[in-house]
Amino acid sequence: NELKREITSSSPRSKHLMMMQFCILPLFFFFFCTSAFHNQCERSFRIKPTLLRDRSSLVEIPPSISAMMKEAALSIISARENGLQFGRIDVPIPVTAGTELDDWPGGIKQKYSTLLPMLGELMKELNFSAEAMAERRFLPEGKDDAVGLWTDNGVTLVCFPTPESIEALNALIPTKPSAINNDVPSNGTNPNNGDILVLVNHQIFLNSFSKQTSKDFLESAKIIYMLEKLNVKGPKSMPVNGLMYRKYPQPFQISRRIGGGQYVPLKSFTTDDLPKMADVEQIFFDDSAVRDSDLSLFERLKRQLPNF
């Protein structure tokens, strides 16, 4: 101790060396622990090879917008061949010119401009004529809401229908005069046999205050094609991403997103009815309870970060 006091008191440089030791050693220990923790997390974060090797167990989704609209067109053709006369499709629209506060600052008309070329792909697959595809018609009750209308080759497409346009849409359903009441002409024949009305990305959002006519109208439209992203919660509020996927006449399928943008199937439903959201959330919850049970703390934290 006396020697130490003598050195430190007689040499300013020695004081600096000792201070550096006190500062460097804790930093070295911190970086050593951080590196070891990071390596352990990286080893645990690697996706299990079995999920990547067995591609037969993965859900194949359309790789592009064009492929998606082709699938939707084939679903409409199949539904029409099976005698379906009223249905709907729901497809994701890519966000364009979004801001931090709003994905669609231009509202429904901006969505219409984005959906329009996608509908062009759809109509091309349905053999619409160039003249029919170029038309820009709107329902009188929905002009301000971009409720567009196209008709050709026995198919009528209506985009973004609203509750206010239901009455006009009822008149377009081939099973006239009212598909809701299952009314048919007195002679028992359908003058528009083979025709089909298809709603595209409807805006009829139901809640406890919705009118019964809106509920009945939407329920009467068979879901022909759906590709919808789902964001739900697993145990301990673990974020879980997945898909609701349906291509007519195939059943609804629920799939879970894993690494690399791949999806594994969780359940296929046997009916044409849209699965209840409560049942879908429970399916994801149960899967997460098993699949995510061995996640490390670092993995769980990464799941909480958006777009990681």
Tab-separated table of C-alpha atoms in Angstrom:
chain	number	residue	atom	x	y	z
A	1	ASN	CA	0.000	0.000	0.000
A	2	GLU	CA	2.856	2.388	0.845
A	3	LEU	CA	4.551	1.583	-2.464
A	4	LYS	CA	1.271	2.151	-4.292
A	5	ARG	CA	0.791	5.509	-2.596
A	6	GLU	CA	4.319	6.482	-3.452
A	7	ILE	CA	3.923	5.594	-7.119
A	8	THR	CA	0.582	7.276	-7.539
A	9	SER	CA	1.656	10.387	-5.684
A	10	SER	CA	4.962	10.750	-7.441
A	11	SER	CA	3.833	9.943	-11.050
A	12	PRO	CA	0.855	11.675	-12.736
A	13	ARG	CA	1.170	9.201	-15.587
A	14	SER	CA	0.612	6.321	-13.176
A	15	LYS	CA	-2.583	7.972	-12.018
A	16	HIS	CA	-3.860	8.074	-15.571
A	17	LEU	CA	-2.946	4.418	-16.131
A	18	MET	CA	-4.852	3.314	-13.083
A	19	MET	CA	-7.882	5.371	-14.076
A	20	MET	CA	-7.796	3.791	-17.527
A	21	GLN	CA	-7.712	0.339	-15.947
A	22	PHE	CA	-10.796	1.074	-13.884
A	23	CYS	CA	-12.621	2.308	-17.028
A	24	ILE	CA	-11.441	-0.295	-19.540
A	25	LEU	CA	-11.985	-3.441	-17.504
A	26	PRO	CA	-15.765	-2.928	-17.021
A	27	LEU	CA	-16.134	-2.047	-20.704
A	28	PHE	CA	-14.229	-5.170	-21.727
A	29	PHE	CA	-16.458	-7.289	-19.481
A	30	PHE	CA	-19.601	-5.660	-20.910
A	31	PHE	CA	-18.587	-6.277	-24.531
A	32	PHE	CA	-17.598	-9.859	-23.745
A	33	CYS	CA	-21.009	-10.603	-22.214
A	34	THR	CA	-22.848	-8.811	-25.054
A	35	SER	CA	-20.967	-10.789	-27.705
A	36	ALA	CA	-21.689	-14.100	-25.987
A	37	PHE	CA	-25.377	-13.207	-25.622
A	38	HIS	CA	-25.593	-12.149	-29.275
A	39	ASN	CA	-23.996	-15.402	-30.475
A	40	GLN	CA	-26.375	-17.456	-28.378
A	41	CYS	CA	-29.363	-15.504	-29.738
A	42	GLU	CA	-28.206	-15.936	-33.319
A	43	ARG	CA	-27.926	-19.688	-32.847
A	44	SER	CA	-31.432	-19.883	-31.382
A	45	PHE	CA	-32.900	-17.511	-33.967
A	46	ARG	CA	-32.035	-19.701	-36.921
A	47	ILE	CA	-35.167	-21.243	-38.419
A	48	LYS	CA	-35.454	-24.977	-38.009
A	49	PRO	CA	-34.158	-26.614	-41.210
A	50	THR	CA	-37.148	-28.955	-41.414
A	51	LEU	CA	-39.445	-26.003	-42.096
A	52	LEU	CA	-37.366	-24.927	-45.094
A	53	ARG	CA	-36.520	-28.294	-46.617
A	54	ASP	CA	-40.046	-29.684	-46.818
A	55	ARG	CA	-41.578	-27.175	-49.220
A	56	SER	CA	-44.546	-29.494	-49.798
A	57	SER	CA	-45.838	-28.432	-46.376
A	58	LEU	CA	-45.769	-24.732	-47.297
A	59	VAL	CA	-48.679	-22.691	-48.611
A	60	GLU	CA	-48.004	-21.354	-52.092
A	61	ILE	CA	-49.270	-17.800	-52.456
A	62	PRO	CA	-49.255	-15.774	-55.682
A	63	PRO	CA	-45.823	-14.184	-56.193
A	64	SER	CA	-47.153	-11.020	-57.859
A	65	ILE	CA	-50.251	-8.850	-58.244
A	66	SER	CA	-50.744	-10.156	-61.770
A	67	ALA	CA	-50.666	-13.764	-60.537
A	68	MET	CA	-53.105	-12.914	-57.747
A	69	MET	CA	-55.612	-11.332	-60.140
A	70	LYS	CA	-55.308	-14.348	-62.439
A	71	GLU	CA	-56.172	-16.597	-59.510
A	72	ALA	CA	-59.161	-14.378	-58.711
A	73	ALA	CA	-60.332	-14.572	-62.337
A	74	LEU	CA	-60.077	-18.366	-62.371
A	75	SER	CA	-62.082	-18.465	-59.132
A	76	ILE	CA	-64.818	-16.310	-60.717
A	77	ILE	CA	-64.909	-18.568	-63.777
A	78	SER	CA	-65.222	-21.665	-61.577
A	79	ALA	CA	-67.988	-20.070	-59.514
A	80	ARG	CA	-69.895	-19.062	-62.617
A	81	GLU	CA	-69.582	-22.560	-64.083
A	82	ASN	CA	-71.034	-23.934	-60.840
A	83	GLY	CA	-74.081	-21.668	-61.158
A	84	LEU	CA	-73.075	-19.013	-58.624
A	85	GLN	CA	-74.606	-15.659	-59.527
A	86	PHE	CA	-73.540	-13.382	-56.697
A	87	GLY	CA	-70.149	-13.318	-55.008
A	88	ARG	CA	-67.291	-11.180	-53.838
A	89	ILE	CA	-63.515	-11.070	-53.854
A	90	ASP	CA	-61.167	-9.356	-51.386
A	91	VAL	CA	-57.614	-8.623	-52.473
A	92	PRO	CA	-54.842	-6.582	-50.819
A	93	ILE	CA	-54.038	-3.257	-52.477
A	94	PRO	CA	-50.420	-2.047	-52.395
A	95	VAL	CA	-50.013	1.206	-50.476
A	96	THR	CA	-48.953	4.079	-52.738
A	97	ALA	CA	-48.003	7.605	-51.690
A	98	GLY	CA	-48.684	6.824	-48.040
A	99	THR	CA	-47.552	9.041	-45.198
A	100	GLU	CA	-46.555	8.380	-41.605
A	101	LEU	CA	-50.040	9.380	-40.494
A	102	ASP	CA	-52.172	7.822	-43.237
A	103	ASP	CA	-51.600	5.087	-45.815
A	104	TRP	CA	-54.268	6.620	-48.031
A	105	PRO	CA	-54.237	10.421	-47.691
A	106	GLY	CA	-56.276	10.641	-50.905
A	107	GLY	CA	-59.030	8.455	-49.478
A	108	ILE	CA	-61.145	6.052	-51.506
A	109	LYS	CA	-60.374	7.789	-54.798
A	110	GLN	CA	-56.676	7.125	-54.293
A	111	LYS	CA	-57.520	3.481	-53.621
A	112	TYR	CA	-59.597	3.448	-56.813
A	113	SER	CA	-56.629	4.705	-58.849
A	114	THR	CA	-54.450	1.964	-57.380
A	115	LEU	CA	-57.025	-0.784	-57.855
A	116	LEU	CA	-57.836	0.208	-61.444
A	117	PRO	CA	-54.805	-1.444	-63.126
A	118	MET	CA	-55.347	-4.514	-60.958
A	119	LEU	CA	-58.926	-4.729	-62.223
A	120	GLY	CA	-57.515	-4.429	-65.727
A	121	GLU	CA	-55.562	-7.646	-65.127
A	122	LEU	CA	-58.713	-9.276	-63.787
A	123	MET	CA	-60.882	-8.210	-66.723
A	124	LYS	CA	-58.249	-9.330	-69.205
A	125	GLU	CA	-58.373	-12.846	-67.742
A	126	LEU	CA	-62.189	-12.727	-67.898
A	127	ASN	CA	-62.051	-11.889	-71.633
A	128	PHE	CA	-63.496	-8.393	-71.299
A	129	SER	CA	-63.318	-6.372	-74.488
A	130	ALA	CA	-60.997	-3.378	-74.689
A	131	GLU	CA	-64.022	-1.068	-74.852
A	132	ALA	CA	-65.548	-2.544	-71.700
A	133	MET	CA	-62.242	-2.311	-69.837
A	134	ALA	CA	-61.827	1.335	-70.812
A	135	GLU	CA	-65.240	2.366	-69.467
A	136	ARG	CA	-65.362	4.537	-66.353
A	137	ARG	CA	-68.874	4.109	-64.999
A	138	PHE	CA	-70.038	4.618	-61.429
A	139	LEU	CA	-73.225	3.771	-59.634
A	140	PRO	CA	-75.243	6.989	-59.170
A	141	GLU	CA	-75.484	6.239	-55.455
A	142	GLY	CA	-71.720	5.789	-55.159
A	143	LYS	CA	-70.007	8.145	-57.581
A	144	ASP	CA	-68.387	10.144	-54.787
A	145	ASP	CA	-67.326	6.884	-53.133
A	146	ALA	CA	-65.682	5.463	-56.300
A	147	VAL	CA	-68.202	2.615	-56.662
A	148	GLY	CA	-67.059	1.615	-60.144
A	149	LEU	CA	-68.978	-0.642	-62.521
A	150	TRP	CA	-67.821	-2.811	-65.458
A	151	THR	CA	-69.888	-5.339	-67.418
A	152	ASP	CA	-68.966	-7.721	-70.228
A	153	ASN	CA	-69.067	-11.363	-71.196
A	154	GLY	CA	-71.719	-12.182	-68.580
A	155	VAL	CA	-69.679	-10.787	-65.678
A	156	THR	CA	-70.417	-7.570	-63.765
A	157	LEU	CA	-67.707	-6.186	-61.489
A	158	VAL	CA	-68.428	-3.528	-58.864
A	159	CYS	CA	-65.581	-2.111	-56.790
A	160	PHE	CA	-65.848	-0.523	-53.338
A	161	PRO	CA	-69.633	-0.972	-52.914
A	162	THR	CA	-71.095	0.849	-49.908
A	163	PRO	CA	-74.269	0.397	-47.841
A	164	GLU	CA	-75.823	3.277	-49.798
A	165	SER	CA	-75.408	1.339	-53.049
A	166	ILE	CA	-77.082	-1.883	-51.881
A	167	GLU	CA	-80.462	-1.071	-53.417
A	168	ALA	CA	-78.910	-0.430	-56.835
A	169	LEU	CA	-76.768	-3.554	-56.536
A	170	ASN	CA	-79.796	-5.711	-55.798
A	171	ALA	CA	-81.143	-4.780	-59.216
A	172	LEU	CA	-77.889	-6.000	-60.813
A	173	ILE	CA	-77.952	-9.467	-59.259
A	174	PRO	CA	-78.995	-11.969	-61.952
A	175	THR	CA	-81.573	-13.564	-59.653
A	176	LYS	CA	-83.998	-10.656	-60.116
A	177	PRO	CA	-85.832	-8.867	-58.673
A	178	SER	CA	-84.226	-9.530	-55.285
A	179	ALA	CA	-81.586	-12.043	-54.355
A	180	ILE	CA	-82.111	-11.258	-50.688
A	181	ASN	CA	-85.672	-12.597	-50.751
A	182	ASN	CA	-84.797	-15.332	-53.246
A	183	ASP	CA	-87.502	-14.038	-55.590
A	184	VAL	CA	-87.592	-15.372	-59.166
A	185	PRO	CA	-89.764	-14.541	-62.159
A	186	SER	CA	-93.260	-16.077	-62.090
A	187	ASN	CA	-92.364	-18.569	-64.820
A	188	GLY	CA	-89.552	-19.986	-62.661
A	189	THR	CA	-86.796	-19.187	-65.167
A	190	ASN	CA	-83.800	-16.933	-64.800
A	191	PRO	CA	-83.494	-14.590	-67.782
A	192	ASN	CA	-79.843	-13.913	-66.927
A	193	ASN	CA	-78.798	-17.533	-66.518
A	194	GLY	CA	-75.007	-17.801	-66.493
A	195	ASP	CA	-74.371	-14.197	-65.490
A	196	ILE	CA	-72.632	-13.265	-62.255
A	197	LEU	CA	-72.248	-10.126	-60.145
A	198	VAL	CA	-68.950	-9.828	-58.264
A	199	LEU	CA	-68.177	-7.267	-55.552
A	200	VAL	CA	-64.528	-6.234	-55.318
A	201	ASN	CA	-63.193	-5.025	-51.951
A	202	HIS	CA	-66.547	-4.029	-50.510
A	203	GLN	CA	-66.827	-1.148	-48.047
A	204	ILE	CA	-69.831	-2.557	-46.162
A	205	PHE	CA	-68.319	-2.862	-42.709
A	206	LEU	CA	-70.687	-4.513	-40.284
A	207	ASN	CA	-71.063	-3.776	-36.595
A	208	SER	CA	-73.757	-3.971	-33.949
A	209	PHE	CA	-75.413	-0.847	-35.379
A	210	SER	CA	-75.546	-2.069	-39.001
A	211	LYS	CA	-78.906	-2.462	-40.665
A	212	GLN	CA	-80.231	-5.959	-41.178
A	213	THR	CA	-80.459	-5.316	-44.926
A	214	SER	CA	-76.700	-4.702	-45.028
A	215	LYS	CA	-76.018	-7.892	-43.074
A	216	ASP	CA	-78.305	-9.969	-45.298
A	217	PHE	CA	-76.873	-8.485	-48.475
A	218	LEU	CA	-73.263	-9.194	-47.535
A	219	GLU	CA	-74.016	-12.690	-46.254
A	220	SER	CA	-75.710	-13.553	-49.540
A	221	ALA	CA	-72.509	-12.772	-51.472
A	222	LYS	CA	-70.403	-15.920	-51.591
A	223	ILE	CA	-66.696	-15.285	-51.021
A	224	ILE	CA	-65.076	-16.425	-54.254
A	225	TYR	CA	-61.533	-15.267	-53.629
A	226	MET	CA	-59.789	-13.884	-50.545
A	227	LEU	CA	-56.177	-13.156	-49.718
A	228	GLU	CA	-56.098	-11.298	-46.419
A	229	LYS	CA	-53.192	-10.689	-44.085
A	230	LEU	CA	-53.879	-11.323	-40.414
A	231	ASN	CA	-52.127	-9.832	-37.393
A	232	VAL	CA	-53.176	-11.475	-34.142
A	233	LYS	CA	-51.750	-12.151	-30.692
A	234	GLY	CA	-50.371	-15.333	-29.203
A	235	PRO	CA	-49.618	-16.096	-25.535
A	236	LYS	CA	-48.180	-13.139	-23.588
A	237	SER	CA	-49.245	-10.823	-26.435
A	238	MET	CA	-46.760	-12.418	-28.836
A	239	PRO	CA	-47.368	-10.954	-32.350
A	240	VAL	CA	-48.396	-13.617	-34.850
A	241	ASN	CA	-48.763	-12.994	-38.585
A	242	GLY	CA	-50.704	-15.124	-41.016
A	243	LEU	CA	-53.118	-15.358	-43.930
A	244	MET	CA	-56.749	-16.068	-44.637
A	245	TYR	CA	-56.708	-17.616	-48.125
A	246	ARG	CA	-59.513	-18.880	-50.307
A	247	LYS	CA	-59.650	-19.819	-54.000
A	248	TYR	CA	-63.045	-21.050	-55.136
A	249	PRO	CA	-63.969	-23.923	-55.045
A	250	GLN	CA	-61.243	-24.740	-52.521
A	251	PRO	CA	-62.033	-24.154	-48.835
A	252	PHE	CA	-60.794	-21.352	-46.623
A	253	GLN	CA	-57.285	-21.954	-45.341
A	254	ILE	CA	-55.536	-20.416	-42.348
A	255	SER	CA	-51.738	-20.280	-42.503
A	256	ARG	CA	-48.982	-18.960	-40.232
A	257	ARG	CA	-46.068	-16.848	-41.445
A	258	ILE	CA	-42.636	-18.206	-40.577
A	259	GLY	CA	-39.182	-17.115	-41.716
A	260	GLY	CA	-38.353	-15.986	-45.219
A	261	GLY	CA	-41.876	-14.884	-46.035
A	262	GLN	CA	-43.101	-18.489	-46.063
A	263	TYR	CA	-46.412	-19.784	-44.716
A	264	VAL	CA	-47.288	-23.077	-43.104
A	265	PRO	CA	-50.917	-24.291	-43.097
A	266	LEU	CA	-52.711	-24.442	-39.779
A	267	LYS	CA	-56.258	-25.412	-40.740
A	268	SER	CA	-58.557	-25.825	-43.750
A	269	PHE	CA	-62.277	-25.289	-43.220
A	270	THR	CA	-64.864	-27.565	-44.764
A	271	THR	CA	-67.631	-25.029	-45.415
A	272	ASP	CA	-68.001	-22.054	-47.770
A	273	ASP	CA	-68.815	-19.762	-44.852
A	274	LEU	CA	-66.242	-17.221	-43.716
A	275	PRO	CA	-64.591	-18.514	-40.503
A	276	LYS	CA	-65.412	-16.555	-37.370
A	277	MET	CA	-62.569	-14.310	-36.273
A	278	ALA	CA	-62.719	-15.650	-32.723
A	279	ASP	CA	-62.068	-19.170	-34.038
A	280	VAL	CA	-59.214	-17.928	-36.233
A	281	GLU	CA	-57.558	-16.109	-33.330
A	282	GLN	CA	-57.801	-19.245	-31.194
A	283	ILE	CA	-56.104	-21.309	-33.919
A	284	PHE	CA	-53.167	-18.895	-34.027
A	285	PHE	CA	-53.036	-18.707	-30.231
A	286	ASP	CA	-52.837	-22.489	-29.874
A	287	ASP	CA	-50.171	-22.752	-32.577
A	288	SER	CA	-48.074	-19.994	-31.005
A	289	ALA	CA	-48.283	-21.687	-27.599
A	290	VAL	CA	-46.417	-24.660	-29.104
A	291	ARG	CA	-44.324	-23.190	-31.918
A	292	ASP	CA	-43.050	-20.202	-29.926
A	293	SER	CA	-42.588	-21.905	-26.561
A	294	ASP	CA	-38.786	-22.208	-26.936
A	295	LEU	CA	-38.135	-18.669	-28.126
A	296	SER	CA	-35.363	-16.840	-26.304
A	297	LEU	CA	-35.849	-13.446	-24.718
A	298	PHE	CA	-33.983	-11.840	-27.614
A	299	GLU	CA	-36.306	-13.519	-30.150
A	300	ARG	CA	-39.369	-12.361	-28.261
A	301	LEU	CA	-38.082	-8.805	-28.231
A	302	LYS	CA	-37.427	-8.947	-31.984
A	303	ARG	CA	-41.012	-10.081	-32.570
A	304	GLN	CA	-42.226	-6.922	-30.859
A	305	LEU	CA	-40.391	-4.709	-33.349
A	306	PRO	CA	-42.465	-3.837	-36.452
A	307	ASN	CA	-41.055	-4.777	-39.870
A	308	PHE	CA	-38.021	-6.490	-38.341
